[in-house]
PDB file of C-alpha atoms in Angstrom:
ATOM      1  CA  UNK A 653      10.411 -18.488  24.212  1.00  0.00           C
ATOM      2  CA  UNK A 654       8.398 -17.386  27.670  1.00  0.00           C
ATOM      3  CA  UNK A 655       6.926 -13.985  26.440  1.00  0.00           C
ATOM      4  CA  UNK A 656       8.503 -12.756  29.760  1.00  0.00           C
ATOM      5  CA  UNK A 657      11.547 -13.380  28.446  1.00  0.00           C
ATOM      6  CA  UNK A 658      11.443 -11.122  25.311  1.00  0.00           C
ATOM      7  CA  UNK A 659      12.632  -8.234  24.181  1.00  0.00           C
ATOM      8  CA  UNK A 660      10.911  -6.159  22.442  1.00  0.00           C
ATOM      9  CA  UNK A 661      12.125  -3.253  19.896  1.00  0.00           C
ATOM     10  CA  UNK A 662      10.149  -0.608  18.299  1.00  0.00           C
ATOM     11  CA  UNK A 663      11.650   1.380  15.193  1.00  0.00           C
ATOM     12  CA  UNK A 664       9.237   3.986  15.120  1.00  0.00           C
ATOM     13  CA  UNK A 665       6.893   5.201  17.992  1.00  0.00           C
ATOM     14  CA  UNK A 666       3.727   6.227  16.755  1.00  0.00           C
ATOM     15  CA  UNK A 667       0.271   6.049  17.873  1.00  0.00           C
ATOM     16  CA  UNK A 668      -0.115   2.920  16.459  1.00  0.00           C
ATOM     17  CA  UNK A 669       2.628   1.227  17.790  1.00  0.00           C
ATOM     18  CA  UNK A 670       2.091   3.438  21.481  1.00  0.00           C
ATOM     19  CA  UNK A 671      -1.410   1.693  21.476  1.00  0.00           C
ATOM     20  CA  UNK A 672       0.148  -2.151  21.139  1.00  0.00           C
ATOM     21  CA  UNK A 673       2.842  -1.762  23.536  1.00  0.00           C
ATOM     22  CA  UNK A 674       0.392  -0.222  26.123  1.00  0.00           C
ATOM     23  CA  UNK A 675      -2.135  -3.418  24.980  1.00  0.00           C
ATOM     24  CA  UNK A 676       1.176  -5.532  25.804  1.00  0.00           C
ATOM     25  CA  UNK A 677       2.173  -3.997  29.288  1.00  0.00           C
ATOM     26  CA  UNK A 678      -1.650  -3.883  30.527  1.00  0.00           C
ATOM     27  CA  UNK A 679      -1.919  -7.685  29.580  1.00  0.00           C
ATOM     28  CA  UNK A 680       1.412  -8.465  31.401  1.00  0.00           C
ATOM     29  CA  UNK A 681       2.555  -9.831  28.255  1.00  0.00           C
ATOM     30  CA  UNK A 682       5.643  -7.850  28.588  1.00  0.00           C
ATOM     31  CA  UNK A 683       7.527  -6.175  31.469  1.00  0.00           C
ATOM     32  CA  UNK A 684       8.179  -2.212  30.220  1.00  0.00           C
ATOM     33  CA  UNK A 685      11.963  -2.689  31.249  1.00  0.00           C
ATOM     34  CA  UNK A 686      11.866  -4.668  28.585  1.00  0.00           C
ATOM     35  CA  UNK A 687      10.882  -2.662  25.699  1.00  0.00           C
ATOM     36  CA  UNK A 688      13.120  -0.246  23.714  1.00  0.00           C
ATOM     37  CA  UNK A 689      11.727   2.290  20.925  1.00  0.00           C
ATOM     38  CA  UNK A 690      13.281   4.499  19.018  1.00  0.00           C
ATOM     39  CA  UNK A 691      12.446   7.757  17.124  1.00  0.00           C
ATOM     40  CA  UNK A 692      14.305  10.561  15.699  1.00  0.00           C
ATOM     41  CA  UNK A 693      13.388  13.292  17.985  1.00  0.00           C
ATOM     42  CA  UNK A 694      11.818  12.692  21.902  1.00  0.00           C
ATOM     43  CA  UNK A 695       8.128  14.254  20.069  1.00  0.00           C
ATOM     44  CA  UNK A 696       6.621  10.823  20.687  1.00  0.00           C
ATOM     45  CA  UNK A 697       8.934   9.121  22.849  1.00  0.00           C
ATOM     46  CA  UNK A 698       7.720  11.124  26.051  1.00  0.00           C
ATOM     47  CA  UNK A 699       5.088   9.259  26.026  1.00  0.00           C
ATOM     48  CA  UNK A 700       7.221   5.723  25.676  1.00  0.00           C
ATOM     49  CA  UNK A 701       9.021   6.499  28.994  1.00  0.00           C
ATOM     50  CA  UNK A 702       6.022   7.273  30.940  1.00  0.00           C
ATOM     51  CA  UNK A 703       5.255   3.467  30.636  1.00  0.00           C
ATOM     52  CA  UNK A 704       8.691   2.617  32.003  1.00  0.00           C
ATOM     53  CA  UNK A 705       9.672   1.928  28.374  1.00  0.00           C
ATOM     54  CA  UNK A 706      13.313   2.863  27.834  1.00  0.00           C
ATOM     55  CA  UNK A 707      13.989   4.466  24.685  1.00  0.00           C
ATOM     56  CA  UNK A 708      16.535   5.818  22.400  1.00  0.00           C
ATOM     57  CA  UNK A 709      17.169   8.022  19.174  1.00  0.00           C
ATOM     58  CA  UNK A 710      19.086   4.740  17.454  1.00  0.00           C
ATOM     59  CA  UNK A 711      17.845   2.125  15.477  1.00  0.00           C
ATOM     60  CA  UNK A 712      20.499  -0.057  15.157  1.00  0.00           C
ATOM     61  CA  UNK A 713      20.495  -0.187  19.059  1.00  0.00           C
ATOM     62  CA  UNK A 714      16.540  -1.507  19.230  1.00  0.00           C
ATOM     63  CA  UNK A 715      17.779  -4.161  16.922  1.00  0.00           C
ATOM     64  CA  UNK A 716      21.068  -5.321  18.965  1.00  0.00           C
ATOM     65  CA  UNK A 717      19.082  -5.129  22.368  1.00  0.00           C
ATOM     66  CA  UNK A 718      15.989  -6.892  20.991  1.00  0.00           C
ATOM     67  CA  UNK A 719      14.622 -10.268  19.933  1.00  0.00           C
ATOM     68  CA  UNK A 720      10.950  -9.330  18.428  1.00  0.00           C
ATOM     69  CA  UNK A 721      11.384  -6.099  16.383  1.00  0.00           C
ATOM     70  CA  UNK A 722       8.578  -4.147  15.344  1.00  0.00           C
ATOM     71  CA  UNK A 723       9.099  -2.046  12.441  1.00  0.00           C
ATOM     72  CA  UNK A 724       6.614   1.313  12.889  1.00  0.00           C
ATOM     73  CA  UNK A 725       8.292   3.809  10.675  1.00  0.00           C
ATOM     74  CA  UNK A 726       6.362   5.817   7.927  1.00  0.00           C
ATOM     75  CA  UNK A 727       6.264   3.666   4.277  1.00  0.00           C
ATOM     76  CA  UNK A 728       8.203   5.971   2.769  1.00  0.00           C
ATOM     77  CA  UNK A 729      11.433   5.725   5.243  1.00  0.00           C
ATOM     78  CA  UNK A 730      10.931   2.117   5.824  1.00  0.00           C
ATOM     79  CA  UNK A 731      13.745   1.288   2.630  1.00  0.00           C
ATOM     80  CA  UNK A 732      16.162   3.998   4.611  1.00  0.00           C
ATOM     81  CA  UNK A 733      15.699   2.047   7.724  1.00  0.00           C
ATOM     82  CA  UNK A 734      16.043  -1.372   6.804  1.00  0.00           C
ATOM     83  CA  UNK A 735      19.195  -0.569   4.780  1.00  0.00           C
ATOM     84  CA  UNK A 736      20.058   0.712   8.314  1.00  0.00           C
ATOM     85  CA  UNK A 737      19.611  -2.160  10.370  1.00  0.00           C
ATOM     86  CA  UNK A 738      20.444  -4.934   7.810  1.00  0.00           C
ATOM     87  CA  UNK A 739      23.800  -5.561   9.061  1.00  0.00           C
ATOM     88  CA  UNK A 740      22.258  -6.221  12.715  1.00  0.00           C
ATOM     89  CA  UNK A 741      19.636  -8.687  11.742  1.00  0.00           C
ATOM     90  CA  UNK A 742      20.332 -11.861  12.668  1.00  0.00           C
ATOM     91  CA  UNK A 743      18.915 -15.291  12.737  1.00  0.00           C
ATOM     92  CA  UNK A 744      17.691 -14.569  16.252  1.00  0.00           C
ATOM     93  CA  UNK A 745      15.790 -11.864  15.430  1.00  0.00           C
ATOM     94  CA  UNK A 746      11.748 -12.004  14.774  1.00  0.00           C
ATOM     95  CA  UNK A 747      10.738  -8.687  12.312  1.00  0.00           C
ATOM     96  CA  UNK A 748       7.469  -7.810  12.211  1.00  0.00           C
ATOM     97  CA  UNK A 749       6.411  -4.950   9.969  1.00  0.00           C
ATOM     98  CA  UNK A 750       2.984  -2.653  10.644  1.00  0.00           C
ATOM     99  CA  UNK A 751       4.163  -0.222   7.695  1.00  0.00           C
ATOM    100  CA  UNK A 752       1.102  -0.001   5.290  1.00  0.00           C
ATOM    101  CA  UNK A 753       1.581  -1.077   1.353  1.00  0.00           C
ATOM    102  CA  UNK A 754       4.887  -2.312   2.101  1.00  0.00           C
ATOM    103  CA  UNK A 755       4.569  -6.280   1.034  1.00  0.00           C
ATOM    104  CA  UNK A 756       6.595  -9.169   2.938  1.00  0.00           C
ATOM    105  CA  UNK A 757       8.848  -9.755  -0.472  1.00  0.00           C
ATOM    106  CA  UNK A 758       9.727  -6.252  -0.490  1.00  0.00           C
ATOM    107  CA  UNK A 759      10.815  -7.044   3.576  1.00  0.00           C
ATOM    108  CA  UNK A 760      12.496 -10.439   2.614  1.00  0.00           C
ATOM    109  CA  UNK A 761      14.531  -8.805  -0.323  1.00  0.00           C
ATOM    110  CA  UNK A 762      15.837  -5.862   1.991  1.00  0.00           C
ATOM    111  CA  UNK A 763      16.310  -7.674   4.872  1.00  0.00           C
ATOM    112  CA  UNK A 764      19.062 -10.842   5.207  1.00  0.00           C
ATOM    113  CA  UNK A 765      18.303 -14.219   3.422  1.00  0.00           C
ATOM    114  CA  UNK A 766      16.589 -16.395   6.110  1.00  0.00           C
ATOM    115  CA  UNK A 767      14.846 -12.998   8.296  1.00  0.00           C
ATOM    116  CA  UNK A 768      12.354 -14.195  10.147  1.00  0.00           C
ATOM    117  CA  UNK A 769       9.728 -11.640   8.901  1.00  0.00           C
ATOM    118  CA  UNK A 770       5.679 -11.373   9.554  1.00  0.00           C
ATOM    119  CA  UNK A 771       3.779  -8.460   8.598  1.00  0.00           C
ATOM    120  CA  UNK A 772       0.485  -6.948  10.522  1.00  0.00           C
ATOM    121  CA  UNK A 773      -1.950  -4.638   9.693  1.00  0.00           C
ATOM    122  CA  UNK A 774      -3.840  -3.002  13.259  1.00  0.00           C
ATOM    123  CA  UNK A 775      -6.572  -0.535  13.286  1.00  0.00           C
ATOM    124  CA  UNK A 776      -7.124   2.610  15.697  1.00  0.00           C
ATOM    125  CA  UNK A 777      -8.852   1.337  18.658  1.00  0.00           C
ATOM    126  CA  UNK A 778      -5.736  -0.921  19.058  1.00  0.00           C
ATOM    127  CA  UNK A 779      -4.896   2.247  21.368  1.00  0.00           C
ATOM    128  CA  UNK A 780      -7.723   1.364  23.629  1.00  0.00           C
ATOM    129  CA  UNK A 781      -7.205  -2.352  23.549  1.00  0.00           C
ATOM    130  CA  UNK A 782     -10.181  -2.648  21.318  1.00  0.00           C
ATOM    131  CA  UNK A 783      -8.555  -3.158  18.126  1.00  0.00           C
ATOM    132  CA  UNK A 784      -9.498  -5.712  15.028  1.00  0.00           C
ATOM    133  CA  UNK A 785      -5.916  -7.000  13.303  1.00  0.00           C
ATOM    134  CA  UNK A 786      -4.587  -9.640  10.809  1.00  0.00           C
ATOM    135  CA  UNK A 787      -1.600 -10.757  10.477  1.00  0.00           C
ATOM    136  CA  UNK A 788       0.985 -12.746   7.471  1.00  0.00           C
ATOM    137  CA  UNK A 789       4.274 -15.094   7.553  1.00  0.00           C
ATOM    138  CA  UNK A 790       7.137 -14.879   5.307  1.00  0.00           C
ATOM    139  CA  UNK A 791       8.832 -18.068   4.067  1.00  0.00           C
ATOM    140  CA  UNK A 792      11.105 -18.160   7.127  1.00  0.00           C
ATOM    141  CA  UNK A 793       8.431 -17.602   9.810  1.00  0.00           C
ATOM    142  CA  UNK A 794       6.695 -20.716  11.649  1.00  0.00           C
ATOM    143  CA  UNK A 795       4.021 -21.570  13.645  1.00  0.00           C
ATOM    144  CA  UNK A 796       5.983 -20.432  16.730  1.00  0.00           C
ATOM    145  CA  UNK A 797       6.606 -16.758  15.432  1.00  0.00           C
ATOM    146  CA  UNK A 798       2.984 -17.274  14.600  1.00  0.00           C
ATOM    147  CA  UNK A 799       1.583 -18.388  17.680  1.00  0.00           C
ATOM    148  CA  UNK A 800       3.902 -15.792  20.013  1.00  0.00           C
ATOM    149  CA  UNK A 801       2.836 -12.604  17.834  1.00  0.00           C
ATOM    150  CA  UNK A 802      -1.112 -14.142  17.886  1.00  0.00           C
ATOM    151  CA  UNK A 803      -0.515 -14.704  21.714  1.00  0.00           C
ATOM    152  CA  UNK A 804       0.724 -10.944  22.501  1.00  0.00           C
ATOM    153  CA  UNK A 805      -1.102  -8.928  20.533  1.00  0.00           C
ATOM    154  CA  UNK A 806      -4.215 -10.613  21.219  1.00  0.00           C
ATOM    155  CA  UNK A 807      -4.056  -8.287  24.315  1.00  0.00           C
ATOM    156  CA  UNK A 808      -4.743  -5.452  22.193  1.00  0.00           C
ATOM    157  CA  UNK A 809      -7.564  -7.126  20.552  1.00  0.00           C
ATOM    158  CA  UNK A 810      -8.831  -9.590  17.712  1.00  0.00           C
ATOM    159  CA  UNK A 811      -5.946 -11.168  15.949  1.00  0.00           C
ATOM    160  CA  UNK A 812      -6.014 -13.050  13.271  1.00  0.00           C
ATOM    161  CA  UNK A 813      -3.633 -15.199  10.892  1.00  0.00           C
ATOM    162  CA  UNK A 814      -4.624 -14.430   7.092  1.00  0.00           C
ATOM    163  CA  UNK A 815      -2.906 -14.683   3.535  1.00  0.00           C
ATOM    164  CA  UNK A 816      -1.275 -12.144   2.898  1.00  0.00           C
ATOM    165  CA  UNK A 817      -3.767 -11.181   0.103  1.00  0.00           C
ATOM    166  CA  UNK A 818      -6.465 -10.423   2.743  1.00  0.00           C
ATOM    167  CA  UNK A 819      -4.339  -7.389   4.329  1.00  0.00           C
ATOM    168  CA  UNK A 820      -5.389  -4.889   1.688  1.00  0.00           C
ATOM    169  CA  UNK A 821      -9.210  -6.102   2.167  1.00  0.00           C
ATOM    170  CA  UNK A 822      -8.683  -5.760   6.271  1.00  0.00           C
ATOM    171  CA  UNK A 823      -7.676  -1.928   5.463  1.00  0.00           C
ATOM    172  CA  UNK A 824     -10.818  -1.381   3.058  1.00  0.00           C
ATOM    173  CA  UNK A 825     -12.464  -2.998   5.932  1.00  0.00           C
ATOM    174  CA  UNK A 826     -11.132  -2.519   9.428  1.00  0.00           C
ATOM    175  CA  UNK A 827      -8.481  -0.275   9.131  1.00  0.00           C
ATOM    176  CA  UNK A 828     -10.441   2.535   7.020  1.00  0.00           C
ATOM    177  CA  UNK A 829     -13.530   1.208   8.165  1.00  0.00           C
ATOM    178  CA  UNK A 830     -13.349   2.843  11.942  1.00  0.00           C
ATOM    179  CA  UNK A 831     -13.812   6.087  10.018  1.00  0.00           C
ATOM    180  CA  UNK A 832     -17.020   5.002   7.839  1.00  0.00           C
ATOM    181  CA  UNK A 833     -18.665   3.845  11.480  1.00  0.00           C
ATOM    182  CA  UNK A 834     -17.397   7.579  13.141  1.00  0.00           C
ATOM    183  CA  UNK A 835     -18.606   9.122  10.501  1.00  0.00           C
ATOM    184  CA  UNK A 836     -22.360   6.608  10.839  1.00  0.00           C
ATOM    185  CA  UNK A 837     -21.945   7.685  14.507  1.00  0.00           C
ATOM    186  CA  UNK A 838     -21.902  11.191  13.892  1.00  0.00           C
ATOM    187  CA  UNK A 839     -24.489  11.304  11.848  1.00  0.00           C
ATOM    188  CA  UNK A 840     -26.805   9.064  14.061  1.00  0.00           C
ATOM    189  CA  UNK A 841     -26.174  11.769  16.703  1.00  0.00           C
ATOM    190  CA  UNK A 842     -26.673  14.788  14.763  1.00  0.00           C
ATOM    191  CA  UNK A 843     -30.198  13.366  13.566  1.00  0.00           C
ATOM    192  CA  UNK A 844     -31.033  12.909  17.304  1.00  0.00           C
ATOM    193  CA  UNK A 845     -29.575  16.868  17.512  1.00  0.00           C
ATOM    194  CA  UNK A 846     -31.779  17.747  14.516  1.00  0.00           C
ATOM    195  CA  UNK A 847     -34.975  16.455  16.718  1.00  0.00           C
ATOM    196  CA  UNK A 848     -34.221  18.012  19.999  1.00  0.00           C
ATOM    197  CA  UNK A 849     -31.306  15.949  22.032  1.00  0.00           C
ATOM    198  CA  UNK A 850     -28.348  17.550  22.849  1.00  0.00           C
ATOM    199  CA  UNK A 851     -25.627  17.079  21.064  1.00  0.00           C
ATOM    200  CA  UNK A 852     -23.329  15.585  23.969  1.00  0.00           C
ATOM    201  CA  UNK A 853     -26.265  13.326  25.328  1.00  0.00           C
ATOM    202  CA  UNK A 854     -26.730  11.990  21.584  1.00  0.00           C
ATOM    203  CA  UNK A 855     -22.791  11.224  21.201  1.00  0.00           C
ATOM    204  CA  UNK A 856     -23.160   9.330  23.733  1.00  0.00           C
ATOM    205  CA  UNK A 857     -25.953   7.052  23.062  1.00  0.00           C
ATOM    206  CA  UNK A 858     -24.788   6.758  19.579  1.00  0.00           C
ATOM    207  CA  UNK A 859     -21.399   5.250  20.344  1.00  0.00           C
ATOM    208  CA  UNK A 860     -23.223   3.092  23.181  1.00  0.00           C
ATOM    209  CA  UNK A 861     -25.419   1.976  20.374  1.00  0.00           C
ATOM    210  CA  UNK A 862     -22.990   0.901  18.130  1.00  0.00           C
ATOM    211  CA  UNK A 863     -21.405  -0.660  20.997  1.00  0.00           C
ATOM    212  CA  UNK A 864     -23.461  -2.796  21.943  1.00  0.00           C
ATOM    213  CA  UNK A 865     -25.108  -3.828  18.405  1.00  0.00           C
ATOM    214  CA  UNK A 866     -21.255  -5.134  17.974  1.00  0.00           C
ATOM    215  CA  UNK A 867     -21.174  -7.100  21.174  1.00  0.00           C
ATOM    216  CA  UNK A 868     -23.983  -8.036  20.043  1.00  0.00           C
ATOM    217  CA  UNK A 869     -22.988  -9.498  16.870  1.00  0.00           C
ATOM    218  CA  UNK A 870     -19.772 -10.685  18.239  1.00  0.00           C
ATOM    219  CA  UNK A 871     -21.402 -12.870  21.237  1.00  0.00           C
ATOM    220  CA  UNK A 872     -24.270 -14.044  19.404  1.00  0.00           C
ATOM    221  CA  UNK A 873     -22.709 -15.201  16.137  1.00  0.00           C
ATOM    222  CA  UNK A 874     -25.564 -14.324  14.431  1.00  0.00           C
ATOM    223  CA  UNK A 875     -25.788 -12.978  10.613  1.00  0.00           C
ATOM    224  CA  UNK A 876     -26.642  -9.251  10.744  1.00  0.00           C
ATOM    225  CA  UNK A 877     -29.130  -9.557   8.600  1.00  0.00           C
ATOM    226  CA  UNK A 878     -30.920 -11.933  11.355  1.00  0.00           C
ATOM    227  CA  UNK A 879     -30.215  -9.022  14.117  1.00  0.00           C
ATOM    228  CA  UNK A 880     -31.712  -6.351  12.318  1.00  0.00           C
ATOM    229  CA  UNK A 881     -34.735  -8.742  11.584  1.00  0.00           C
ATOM    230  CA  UNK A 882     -34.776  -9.232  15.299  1.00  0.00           C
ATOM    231  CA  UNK A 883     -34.907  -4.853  15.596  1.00  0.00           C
ATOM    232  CA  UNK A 884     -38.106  -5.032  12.872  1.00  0.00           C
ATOM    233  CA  UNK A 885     -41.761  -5.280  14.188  1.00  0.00           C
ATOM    234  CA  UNK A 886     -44.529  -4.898  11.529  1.00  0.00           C
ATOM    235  CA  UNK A 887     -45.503  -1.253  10.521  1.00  0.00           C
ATOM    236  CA  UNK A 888     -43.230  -0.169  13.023  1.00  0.00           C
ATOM    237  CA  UNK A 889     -40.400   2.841  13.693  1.00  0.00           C
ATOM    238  CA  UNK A 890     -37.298   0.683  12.377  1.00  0.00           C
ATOM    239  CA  UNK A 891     -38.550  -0.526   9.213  1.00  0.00           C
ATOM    240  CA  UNK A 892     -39.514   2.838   8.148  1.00  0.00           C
ATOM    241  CA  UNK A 893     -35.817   4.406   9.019  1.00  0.00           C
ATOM    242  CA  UNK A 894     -34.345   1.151   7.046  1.00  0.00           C
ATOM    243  CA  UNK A 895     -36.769   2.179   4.282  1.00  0.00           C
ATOM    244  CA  UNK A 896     -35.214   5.565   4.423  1.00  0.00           C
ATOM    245  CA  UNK A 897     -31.727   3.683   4.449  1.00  0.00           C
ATOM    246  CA  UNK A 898     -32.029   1.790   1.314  1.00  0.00           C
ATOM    247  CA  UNK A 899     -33.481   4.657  -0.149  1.00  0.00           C
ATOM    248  CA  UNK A 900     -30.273   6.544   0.060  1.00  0.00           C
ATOM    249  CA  UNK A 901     -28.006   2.848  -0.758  1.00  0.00           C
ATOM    250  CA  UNK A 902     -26.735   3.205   2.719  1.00  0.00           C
ATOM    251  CA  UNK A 903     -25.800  -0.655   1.445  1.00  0.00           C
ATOM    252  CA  UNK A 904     -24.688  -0.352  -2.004  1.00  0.00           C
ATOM    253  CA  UNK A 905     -21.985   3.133  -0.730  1.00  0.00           C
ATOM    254  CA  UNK A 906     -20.651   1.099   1.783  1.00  0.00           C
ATOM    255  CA  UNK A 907     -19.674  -1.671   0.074  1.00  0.00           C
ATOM    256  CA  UNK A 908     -18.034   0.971  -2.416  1.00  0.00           C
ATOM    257  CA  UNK A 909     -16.242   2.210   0.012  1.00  0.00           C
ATOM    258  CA  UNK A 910     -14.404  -0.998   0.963  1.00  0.00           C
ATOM    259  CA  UNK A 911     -13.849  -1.459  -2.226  1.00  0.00           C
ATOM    260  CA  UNK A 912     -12.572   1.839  -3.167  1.00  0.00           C
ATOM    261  CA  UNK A 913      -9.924   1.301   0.281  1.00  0.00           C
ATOM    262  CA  UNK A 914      -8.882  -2.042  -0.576  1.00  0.00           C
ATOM    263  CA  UNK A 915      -8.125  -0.953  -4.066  1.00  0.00           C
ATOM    264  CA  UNK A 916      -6.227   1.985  -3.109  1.00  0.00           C
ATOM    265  CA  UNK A 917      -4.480  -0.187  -0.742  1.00  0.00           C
ATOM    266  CA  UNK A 918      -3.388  -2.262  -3.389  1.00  0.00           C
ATOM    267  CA  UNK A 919      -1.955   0.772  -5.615  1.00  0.00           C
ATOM    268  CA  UNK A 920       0.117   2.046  -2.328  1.00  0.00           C
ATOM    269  CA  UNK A 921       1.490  -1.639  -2.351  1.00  0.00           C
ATOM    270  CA  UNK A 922       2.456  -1.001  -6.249  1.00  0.00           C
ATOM    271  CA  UNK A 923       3.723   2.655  -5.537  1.00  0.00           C
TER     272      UNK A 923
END
């Protein structure tokens, strides 16, 4: 199927889900006319139709007037929907979930026998086309459903095919990780505050810094341990801050974070 060709359904229309379609129209993956979303009330859907999405308050209609359906609800209504929109799922239809702890058996058992049915997990800066995602297939899913949803939401950033397993580790990692570099951000600029920059000035620089240190890492394919050598002169300024660094485990917290993340992921899943 020519991407140009598809149709595309949102049930939900959150950010999330507002920052792949607007990766997917910018990329030309995906004409607007021919994406449909639906919400219960027009709070987010505003939004949808100042893309030249067309949009509606029904579920069951995004399902009969689209091929690729992306479900975008909140966990907790996801059950209410798919009971919804079982009837209208057919062996036409691609699902593809981005509800968090909900697992692609849970999707298979609610949806018809033979559902096509994948299941991603984005990050944040998917909204600015910047985004880090993974992606599973259920039993019924092939390399084509594969390749098409790797091929469009590419557009809104790195996407990658994983076991399923690995989703909860992206969130510990990617998807809660954009917070643990904000908050490394802020407090990179607020130590520049502390010794005279301005505040703005220092916001700045810091996300410019951590920019380019993952370009960096990204073009080079180099280990970061090998960058931050690179960074290191004898005696000088940036082995004394890294001193000051492992002093406070800046290492040893992190990796407890992720942890903690991926393990909470994993009790949402059980929930």
């Amino acid at each position: 199927m020519e991407e140009s060709e598809l149709w595309v359904g949102f049930v939900g229309a959150g950010r999330m889900a507002g920052g792949l379609v607007r990766g997917l129209l910018q990329a030309g993956k995906v004409p607007a006319s021919n994406v449909l979303a639906s919400a219960p009330s027009d709070k987010n859907l505003d939004a949808w139709r100042e893309l030249g999405c067309r949009t509606t308050h029904c579920n069951l209609e995004v399902v009969y007037r689209s091929t690729l359906v992306f479900l975008a609800t909140k966990p907790h209504i996801l059950p209410g929907v798919l009971e919804e929109i079982r009837p209208a799922v057919g062996s036409q239809h691609i699902v593809v979930s981005l509800v968090a702890g909900v697992t692609i058996q849970t999707l298979q058992r609610l949806l018809p026998p033979g559902t096509k049915v994948l299941r991603i997990m984005p990050n944040l800066p998917c909204v600015v086309q910047a985004g880090a995602m993974v992606f599973s297939r259920g039993s019924n899913a092939g390399d084509e459903e594969a390749a098409l949803l790797k091929s469009l939401l590419s557009s809104c950033g790195l996407c990658e095919e994983v076991p399923e397993s690995y989703i909860d580790i992206h969130t510990g990692l990617s998807g809660s990780g954009v917070a643990y570099v904000y908050l490394f951000a802020e407090a990179l600029a607020e130590g520049a505050v502390k010794m005279g920059m301005p505040g703005a000035l220092a916001s700045r620089i810091a996300a410019q810094t951590l920019l380019g240190a993952a370009k960096m890492l990204l073009e080079t394919g180099e280990h970061p341990a090998k960058l931050r050598g690179d960074v290191c002169t004898p005696g000088g300024t940036t082995i004394y801050a890294l001193h000051q660094l492992e002093k406070g485990a800046l290492r040893a917290t992190v990796m407890d974070a992720v942890e903690a993340a991926t393990n909470r992921a994993c009790e949402m899943a059980k929930d």
